[in-house]
Short mmCIF file of N, CA and C in Angstrom, two decimals:
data_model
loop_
_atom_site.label_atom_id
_atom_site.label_comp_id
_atom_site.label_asym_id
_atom_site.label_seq_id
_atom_site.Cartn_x
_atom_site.Cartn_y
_atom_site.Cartn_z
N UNK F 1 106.57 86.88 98.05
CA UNK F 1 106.50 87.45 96.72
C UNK F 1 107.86 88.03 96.32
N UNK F 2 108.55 88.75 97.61
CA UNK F 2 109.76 89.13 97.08
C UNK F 2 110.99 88.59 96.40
N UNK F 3 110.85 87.00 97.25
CA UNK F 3 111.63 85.81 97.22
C UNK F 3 111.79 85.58 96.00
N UNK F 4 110.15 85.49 95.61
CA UNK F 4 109.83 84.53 94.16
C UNK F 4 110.59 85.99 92.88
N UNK F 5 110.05 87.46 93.22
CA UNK F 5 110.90 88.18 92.50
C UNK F 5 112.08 88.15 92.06
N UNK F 6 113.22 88.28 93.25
CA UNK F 6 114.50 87.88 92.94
C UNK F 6 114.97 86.62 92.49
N UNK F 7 114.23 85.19 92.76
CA UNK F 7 114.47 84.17 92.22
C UNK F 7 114.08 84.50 90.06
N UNK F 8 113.41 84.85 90.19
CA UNK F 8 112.98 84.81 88.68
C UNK F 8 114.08 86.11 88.20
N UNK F 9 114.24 86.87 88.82
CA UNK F 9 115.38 87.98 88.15
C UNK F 9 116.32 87.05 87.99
N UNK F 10 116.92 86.31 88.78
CA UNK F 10 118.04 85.59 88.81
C UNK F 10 118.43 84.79 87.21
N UNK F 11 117.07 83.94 87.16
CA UNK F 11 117.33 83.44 85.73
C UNK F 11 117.18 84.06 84.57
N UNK F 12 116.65 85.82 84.70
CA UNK F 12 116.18 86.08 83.54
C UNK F 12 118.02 86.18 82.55
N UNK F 13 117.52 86.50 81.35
CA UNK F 13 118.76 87.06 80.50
C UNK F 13 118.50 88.26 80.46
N UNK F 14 119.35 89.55 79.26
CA UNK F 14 119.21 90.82 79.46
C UNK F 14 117.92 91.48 79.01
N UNK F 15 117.25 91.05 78.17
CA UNK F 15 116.10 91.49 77.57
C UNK F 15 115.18 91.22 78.52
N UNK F 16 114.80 90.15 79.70
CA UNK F 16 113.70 90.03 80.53
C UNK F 16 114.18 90.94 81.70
N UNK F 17 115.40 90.69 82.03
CA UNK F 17 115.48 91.90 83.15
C UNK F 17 115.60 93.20 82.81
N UNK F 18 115.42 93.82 81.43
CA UNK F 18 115.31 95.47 80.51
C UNK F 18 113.76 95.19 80.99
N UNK F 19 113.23 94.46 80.50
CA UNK F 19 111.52 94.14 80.46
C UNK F 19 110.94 94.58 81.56
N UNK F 20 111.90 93.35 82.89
CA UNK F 20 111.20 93.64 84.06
C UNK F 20 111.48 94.80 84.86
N UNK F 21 112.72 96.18 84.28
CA UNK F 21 113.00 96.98 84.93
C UNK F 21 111.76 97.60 84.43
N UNK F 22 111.20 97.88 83.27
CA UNK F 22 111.02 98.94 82.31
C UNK F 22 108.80 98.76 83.02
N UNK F 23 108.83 97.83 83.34
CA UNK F 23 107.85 97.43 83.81
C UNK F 23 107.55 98.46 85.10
N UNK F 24 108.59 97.63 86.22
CA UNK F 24 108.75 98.58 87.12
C UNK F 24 108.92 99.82 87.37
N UNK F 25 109.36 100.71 86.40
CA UNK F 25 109.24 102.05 86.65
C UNK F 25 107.95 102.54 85.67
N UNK F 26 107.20 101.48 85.04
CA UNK F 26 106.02 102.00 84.38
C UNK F 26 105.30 102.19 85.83
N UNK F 27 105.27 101.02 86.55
CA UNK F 27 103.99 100.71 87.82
C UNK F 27 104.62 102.17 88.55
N UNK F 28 106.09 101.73 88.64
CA UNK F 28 106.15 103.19 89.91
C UNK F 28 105.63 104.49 89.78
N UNK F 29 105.66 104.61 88.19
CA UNK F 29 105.30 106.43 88.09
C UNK F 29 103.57 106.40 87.73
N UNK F 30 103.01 105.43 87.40
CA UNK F 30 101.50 105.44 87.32
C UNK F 30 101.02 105.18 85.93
N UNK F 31 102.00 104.62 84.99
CA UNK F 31 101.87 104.03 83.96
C UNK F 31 101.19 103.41 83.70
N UNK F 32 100.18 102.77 83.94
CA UNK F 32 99.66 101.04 84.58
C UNK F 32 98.91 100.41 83.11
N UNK F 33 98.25 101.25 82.52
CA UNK F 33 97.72 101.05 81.32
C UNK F 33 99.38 100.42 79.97
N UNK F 34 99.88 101.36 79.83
CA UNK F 34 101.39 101.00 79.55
C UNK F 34 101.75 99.69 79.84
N UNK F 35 101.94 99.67 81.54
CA UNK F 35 102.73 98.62 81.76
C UNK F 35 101.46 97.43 81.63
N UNK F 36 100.12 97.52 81.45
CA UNK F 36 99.47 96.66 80.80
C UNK F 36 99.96 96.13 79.17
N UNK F 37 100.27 96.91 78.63
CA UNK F 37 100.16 97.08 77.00
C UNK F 37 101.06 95.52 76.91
N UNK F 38 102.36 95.83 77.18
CA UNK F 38 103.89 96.00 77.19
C UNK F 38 103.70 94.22 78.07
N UNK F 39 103.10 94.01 79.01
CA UNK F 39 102.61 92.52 79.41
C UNK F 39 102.13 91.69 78.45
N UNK F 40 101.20 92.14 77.94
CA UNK F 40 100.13 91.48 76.91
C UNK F 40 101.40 91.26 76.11
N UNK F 41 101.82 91.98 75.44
CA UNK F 41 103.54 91.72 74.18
C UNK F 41 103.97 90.65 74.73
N UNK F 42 104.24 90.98 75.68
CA UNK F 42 105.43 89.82 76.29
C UNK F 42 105.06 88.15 76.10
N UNK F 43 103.22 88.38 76.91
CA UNK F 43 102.58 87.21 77.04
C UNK F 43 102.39 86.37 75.23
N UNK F 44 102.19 87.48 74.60
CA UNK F 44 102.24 87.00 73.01
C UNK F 44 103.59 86.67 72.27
N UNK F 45 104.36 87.21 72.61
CA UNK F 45 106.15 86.81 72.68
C UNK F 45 106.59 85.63 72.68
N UNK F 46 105.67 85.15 73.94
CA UNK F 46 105.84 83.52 74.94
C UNK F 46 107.18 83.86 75.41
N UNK F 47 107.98 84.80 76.10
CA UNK F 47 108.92 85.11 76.51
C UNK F 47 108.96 84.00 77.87
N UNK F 48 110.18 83.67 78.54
CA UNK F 48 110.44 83.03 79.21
C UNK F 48 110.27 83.44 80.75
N UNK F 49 109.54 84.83 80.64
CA UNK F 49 109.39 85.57 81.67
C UNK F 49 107.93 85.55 82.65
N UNK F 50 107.76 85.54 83.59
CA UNK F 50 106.78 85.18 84.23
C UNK F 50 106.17 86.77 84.75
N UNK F 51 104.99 87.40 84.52
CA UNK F 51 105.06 89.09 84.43
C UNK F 51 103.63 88.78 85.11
N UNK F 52 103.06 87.67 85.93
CA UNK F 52 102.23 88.00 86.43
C UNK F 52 101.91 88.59 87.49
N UNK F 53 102.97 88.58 88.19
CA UNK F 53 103.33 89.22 89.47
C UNK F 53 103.39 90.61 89.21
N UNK F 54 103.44 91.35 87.98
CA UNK F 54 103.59 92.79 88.10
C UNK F 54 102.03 93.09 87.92
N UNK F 55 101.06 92.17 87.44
CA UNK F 55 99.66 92.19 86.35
C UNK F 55 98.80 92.57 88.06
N UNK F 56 99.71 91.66 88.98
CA UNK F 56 98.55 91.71 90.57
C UNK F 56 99.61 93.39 91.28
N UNK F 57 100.63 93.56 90.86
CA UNK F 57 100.92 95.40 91.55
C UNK F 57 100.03 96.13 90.80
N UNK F 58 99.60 96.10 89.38
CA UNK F 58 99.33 96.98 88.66
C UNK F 58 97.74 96.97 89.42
N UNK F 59 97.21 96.01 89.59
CA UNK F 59 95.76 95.69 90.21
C UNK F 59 95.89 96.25 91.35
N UNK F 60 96.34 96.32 92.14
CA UNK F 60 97.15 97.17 93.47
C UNK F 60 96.62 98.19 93.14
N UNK F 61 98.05 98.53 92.61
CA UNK F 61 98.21 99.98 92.46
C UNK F 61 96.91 100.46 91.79
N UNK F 62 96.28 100.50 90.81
CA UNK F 62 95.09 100.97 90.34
C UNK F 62 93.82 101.67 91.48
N UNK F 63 94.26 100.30 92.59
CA UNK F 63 92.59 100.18 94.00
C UNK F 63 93.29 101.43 94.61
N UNK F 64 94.34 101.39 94.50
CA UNK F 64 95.16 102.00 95.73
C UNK F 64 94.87 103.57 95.26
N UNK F 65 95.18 104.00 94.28
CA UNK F 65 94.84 105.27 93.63
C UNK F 65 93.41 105.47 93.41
N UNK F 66 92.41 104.63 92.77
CA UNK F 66 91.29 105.09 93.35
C UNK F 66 90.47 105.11 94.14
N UNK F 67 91.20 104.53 95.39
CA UNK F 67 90.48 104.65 97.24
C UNK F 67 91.28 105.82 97.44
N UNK F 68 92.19 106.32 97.01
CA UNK F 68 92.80 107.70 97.80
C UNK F 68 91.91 108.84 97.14
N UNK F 69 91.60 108.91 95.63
CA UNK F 69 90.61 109.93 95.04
C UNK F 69 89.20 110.16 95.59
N UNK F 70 89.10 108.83 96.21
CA UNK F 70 87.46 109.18 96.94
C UNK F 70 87.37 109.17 98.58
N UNK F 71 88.90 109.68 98.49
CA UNK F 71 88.92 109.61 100.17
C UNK F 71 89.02 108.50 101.03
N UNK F 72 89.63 107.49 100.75
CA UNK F 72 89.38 105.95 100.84
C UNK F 72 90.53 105.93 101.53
N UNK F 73 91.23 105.61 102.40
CA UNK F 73 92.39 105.33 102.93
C UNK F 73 93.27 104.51 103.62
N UNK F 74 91.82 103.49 103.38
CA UNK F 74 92.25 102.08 104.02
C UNK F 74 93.11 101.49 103.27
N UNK F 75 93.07 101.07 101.66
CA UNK F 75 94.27 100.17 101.08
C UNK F 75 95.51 100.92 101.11
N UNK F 76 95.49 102.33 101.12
CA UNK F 76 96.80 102.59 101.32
C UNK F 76 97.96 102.75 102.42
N UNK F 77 97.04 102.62 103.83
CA UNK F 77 97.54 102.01 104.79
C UNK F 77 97.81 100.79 104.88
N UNK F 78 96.78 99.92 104.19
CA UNK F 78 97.18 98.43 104.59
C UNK F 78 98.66 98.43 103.43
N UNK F 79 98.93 99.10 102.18
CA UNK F 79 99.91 98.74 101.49
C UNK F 79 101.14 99.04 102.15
N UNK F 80 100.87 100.40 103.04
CA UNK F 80 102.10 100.87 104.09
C UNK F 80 102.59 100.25 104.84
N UNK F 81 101.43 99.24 105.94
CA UNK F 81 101.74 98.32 106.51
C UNK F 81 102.87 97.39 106.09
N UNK F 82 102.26 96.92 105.15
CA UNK F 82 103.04 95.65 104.47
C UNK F 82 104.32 96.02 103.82
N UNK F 83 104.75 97.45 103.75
CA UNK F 83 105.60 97.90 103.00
C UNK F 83 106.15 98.74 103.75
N UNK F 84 106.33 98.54 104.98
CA UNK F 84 106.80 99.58 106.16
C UNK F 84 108.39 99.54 106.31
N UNK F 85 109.12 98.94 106.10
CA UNK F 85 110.64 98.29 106.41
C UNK F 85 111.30 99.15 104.88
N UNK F 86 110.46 99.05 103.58
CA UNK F 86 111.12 99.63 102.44
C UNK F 86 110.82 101.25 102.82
N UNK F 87 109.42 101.32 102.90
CA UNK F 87 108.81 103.17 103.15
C UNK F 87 110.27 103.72 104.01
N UNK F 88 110.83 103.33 105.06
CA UNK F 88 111.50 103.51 106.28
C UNK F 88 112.77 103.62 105.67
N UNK F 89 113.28 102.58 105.19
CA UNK F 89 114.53 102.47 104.13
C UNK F 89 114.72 103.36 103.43
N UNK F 90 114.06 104.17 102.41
CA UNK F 90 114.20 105.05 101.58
C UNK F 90 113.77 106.55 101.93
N UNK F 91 113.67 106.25 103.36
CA UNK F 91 113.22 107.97 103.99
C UNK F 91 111.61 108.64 103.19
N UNK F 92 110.97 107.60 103.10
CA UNK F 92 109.71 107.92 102.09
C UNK F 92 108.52 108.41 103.71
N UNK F 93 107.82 109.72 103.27
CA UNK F 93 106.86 110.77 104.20
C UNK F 93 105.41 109.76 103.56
N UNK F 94 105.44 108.99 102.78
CA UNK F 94 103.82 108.44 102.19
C UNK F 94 103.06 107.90 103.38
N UNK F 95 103.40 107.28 104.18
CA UNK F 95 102.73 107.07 105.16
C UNK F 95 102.30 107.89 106.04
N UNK F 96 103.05 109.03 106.35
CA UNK F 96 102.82 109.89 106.85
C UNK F 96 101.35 111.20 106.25
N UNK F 97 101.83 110.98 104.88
CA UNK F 97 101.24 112.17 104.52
C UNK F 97 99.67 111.41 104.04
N UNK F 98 99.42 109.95 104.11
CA UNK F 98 98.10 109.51 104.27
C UNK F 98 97.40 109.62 105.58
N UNK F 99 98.43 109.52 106.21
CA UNK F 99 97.45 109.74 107.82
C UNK F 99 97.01 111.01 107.92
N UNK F 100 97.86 112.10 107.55
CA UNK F 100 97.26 113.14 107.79
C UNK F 100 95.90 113.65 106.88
N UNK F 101 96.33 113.11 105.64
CA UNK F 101 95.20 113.57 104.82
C UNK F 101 93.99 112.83 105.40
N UNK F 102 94.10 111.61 106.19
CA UNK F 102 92.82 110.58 107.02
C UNK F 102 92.28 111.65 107.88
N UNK F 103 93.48 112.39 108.81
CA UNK F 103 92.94 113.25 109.80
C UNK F 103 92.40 114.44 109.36
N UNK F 104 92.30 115.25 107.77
CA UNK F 104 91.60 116.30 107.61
C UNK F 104 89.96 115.55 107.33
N UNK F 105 90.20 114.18 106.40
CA UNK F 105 89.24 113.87 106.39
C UNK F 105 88.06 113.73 107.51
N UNK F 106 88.87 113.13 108.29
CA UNK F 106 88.18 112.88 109.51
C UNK F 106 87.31 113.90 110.48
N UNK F 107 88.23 115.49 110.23
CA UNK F 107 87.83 116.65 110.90
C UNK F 107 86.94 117.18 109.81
N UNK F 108 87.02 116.61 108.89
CA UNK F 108 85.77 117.33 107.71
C UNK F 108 84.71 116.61 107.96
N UNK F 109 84.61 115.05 108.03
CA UNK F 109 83.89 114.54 108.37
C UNK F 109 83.03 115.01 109.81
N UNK F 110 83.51 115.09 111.04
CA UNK F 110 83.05 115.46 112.11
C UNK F 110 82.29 116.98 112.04
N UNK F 111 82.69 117.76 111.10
CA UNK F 111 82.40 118.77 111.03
C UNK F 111 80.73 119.17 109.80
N UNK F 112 80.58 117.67 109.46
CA UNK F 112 79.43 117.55 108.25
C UNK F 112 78.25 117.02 109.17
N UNK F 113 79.20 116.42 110.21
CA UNK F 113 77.87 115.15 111.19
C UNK F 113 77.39 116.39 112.67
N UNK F 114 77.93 117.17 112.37
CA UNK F 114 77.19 118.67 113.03
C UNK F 114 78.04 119.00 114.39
N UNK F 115 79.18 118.65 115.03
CA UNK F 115 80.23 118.40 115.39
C UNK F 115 80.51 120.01 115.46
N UNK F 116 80.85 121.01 116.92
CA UNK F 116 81.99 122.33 116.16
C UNK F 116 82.79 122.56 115.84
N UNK F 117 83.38 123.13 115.90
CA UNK F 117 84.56 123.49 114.92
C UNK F 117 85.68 123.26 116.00
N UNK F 118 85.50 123.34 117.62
CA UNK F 118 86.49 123.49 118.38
C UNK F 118 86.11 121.40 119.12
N UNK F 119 85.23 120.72 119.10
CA UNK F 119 85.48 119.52 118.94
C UNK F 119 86.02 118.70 118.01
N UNK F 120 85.70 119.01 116.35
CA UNK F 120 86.43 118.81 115.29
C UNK F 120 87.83 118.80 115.39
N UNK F 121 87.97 119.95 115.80
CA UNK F 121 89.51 120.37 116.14
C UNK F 121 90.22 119.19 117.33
N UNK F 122 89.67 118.78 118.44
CA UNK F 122 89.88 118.53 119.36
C UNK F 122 89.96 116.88 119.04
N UNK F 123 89.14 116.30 118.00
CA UNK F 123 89.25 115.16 117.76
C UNK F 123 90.42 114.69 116.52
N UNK F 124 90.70 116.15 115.82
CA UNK F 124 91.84 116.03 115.03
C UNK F 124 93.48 115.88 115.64
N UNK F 125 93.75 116.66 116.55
CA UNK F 125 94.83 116.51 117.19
C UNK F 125 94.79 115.24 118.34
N UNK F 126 93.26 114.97 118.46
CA UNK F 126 94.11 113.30 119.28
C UNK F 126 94.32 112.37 118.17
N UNK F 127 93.73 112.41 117.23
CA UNK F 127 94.00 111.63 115.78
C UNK F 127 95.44 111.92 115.59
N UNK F 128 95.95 112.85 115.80
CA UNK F 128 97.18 113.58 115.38
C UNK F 128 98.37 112.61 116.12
N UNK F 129 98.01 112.88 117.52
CA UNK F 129 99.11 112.88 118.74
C UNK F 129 98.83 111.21 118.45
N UNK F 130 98.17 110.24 118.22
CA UNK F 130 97.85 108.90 118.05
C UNK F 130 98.28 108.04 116.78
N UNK F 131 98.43 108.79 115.94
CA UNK F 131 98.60 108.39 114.73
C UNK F 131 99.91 108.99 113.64
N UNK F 132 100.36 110.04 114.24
CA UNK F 132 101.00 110.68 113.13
C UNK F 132 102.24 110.60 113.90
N UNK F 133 103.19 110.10 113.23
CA UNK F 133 104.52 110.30 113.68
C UNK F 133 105.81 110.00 112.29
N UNK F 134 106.28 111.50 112.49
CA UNK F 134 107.66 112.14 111.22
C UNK F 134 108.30 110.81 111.36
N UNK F 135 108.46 110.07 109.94
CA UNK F 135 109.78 109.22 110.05
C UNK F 135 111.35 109.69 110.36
N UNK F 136 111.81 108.89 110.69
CA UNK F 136 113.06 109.23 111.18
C UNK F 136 114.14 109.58 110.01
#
């Protein structure tokens, strides 16, 4: 996907690569409705630009934000996964700070299924010592 990204930047002119920046920092900050709007234009434009690839982040990003609101924390690991080499690159704590929020879940959880407070505890810090580690 990245490939095909930079290949299509390559040919754009200045107005598709304004487009495709302006896109990108819609998706990054949580714009997504926006950077919907602003697609649809384009697609009615018939611009020479190919914006479907941002239409499947925005679909992403959408799952991804509402599996973290309901406590959901699987797509945003699997997005970490796949996005582990950039997270690492830019000194980004997101991976980090999902695991941990997994591990309160997890000790809240243990603590609902009738679990005490000092096993809860005990199953949080091997979650901890197993899973959580400060990027470099």
């Amino acid at each position: 996907m990245l490939k095909q990204k930079i290949h299509s930047i390559q040919s754009d002119d200045v107005q598709a690569r304004f487009q495709r920046l302006l896109l990108d920092h819609l998706i990054s900050h949580g714009f997504y409705e926006t950077a919907l709007i602003l697609i649809e234009n384009e697609k009615s434009n018939k611009t020479n630009c190919d914006f479907h690839q941002f239409s499947n982040e925005i679909t992403f990003a959408k799952k991804i934000n509402a599996d973290i609101l309901n406590n959901n924390f699987e797509t945003a690991l699997e997005w970490c996964n796949s996005n582990g080499s950039r997270l690492k690159k830019i000194g980004s704590f997101f991976e980090f700070r999902v695991k941990l929020h997994e591990m309160m879940r997890n000790f809240e959880e243990q603590q609902k299924i009738g679990a005490d407070h000092e096993s809860a505890f005990l199953f949080a810090i091997e979650y901890a010592r197993k899973n959580l580690q400060v990027p470099e």
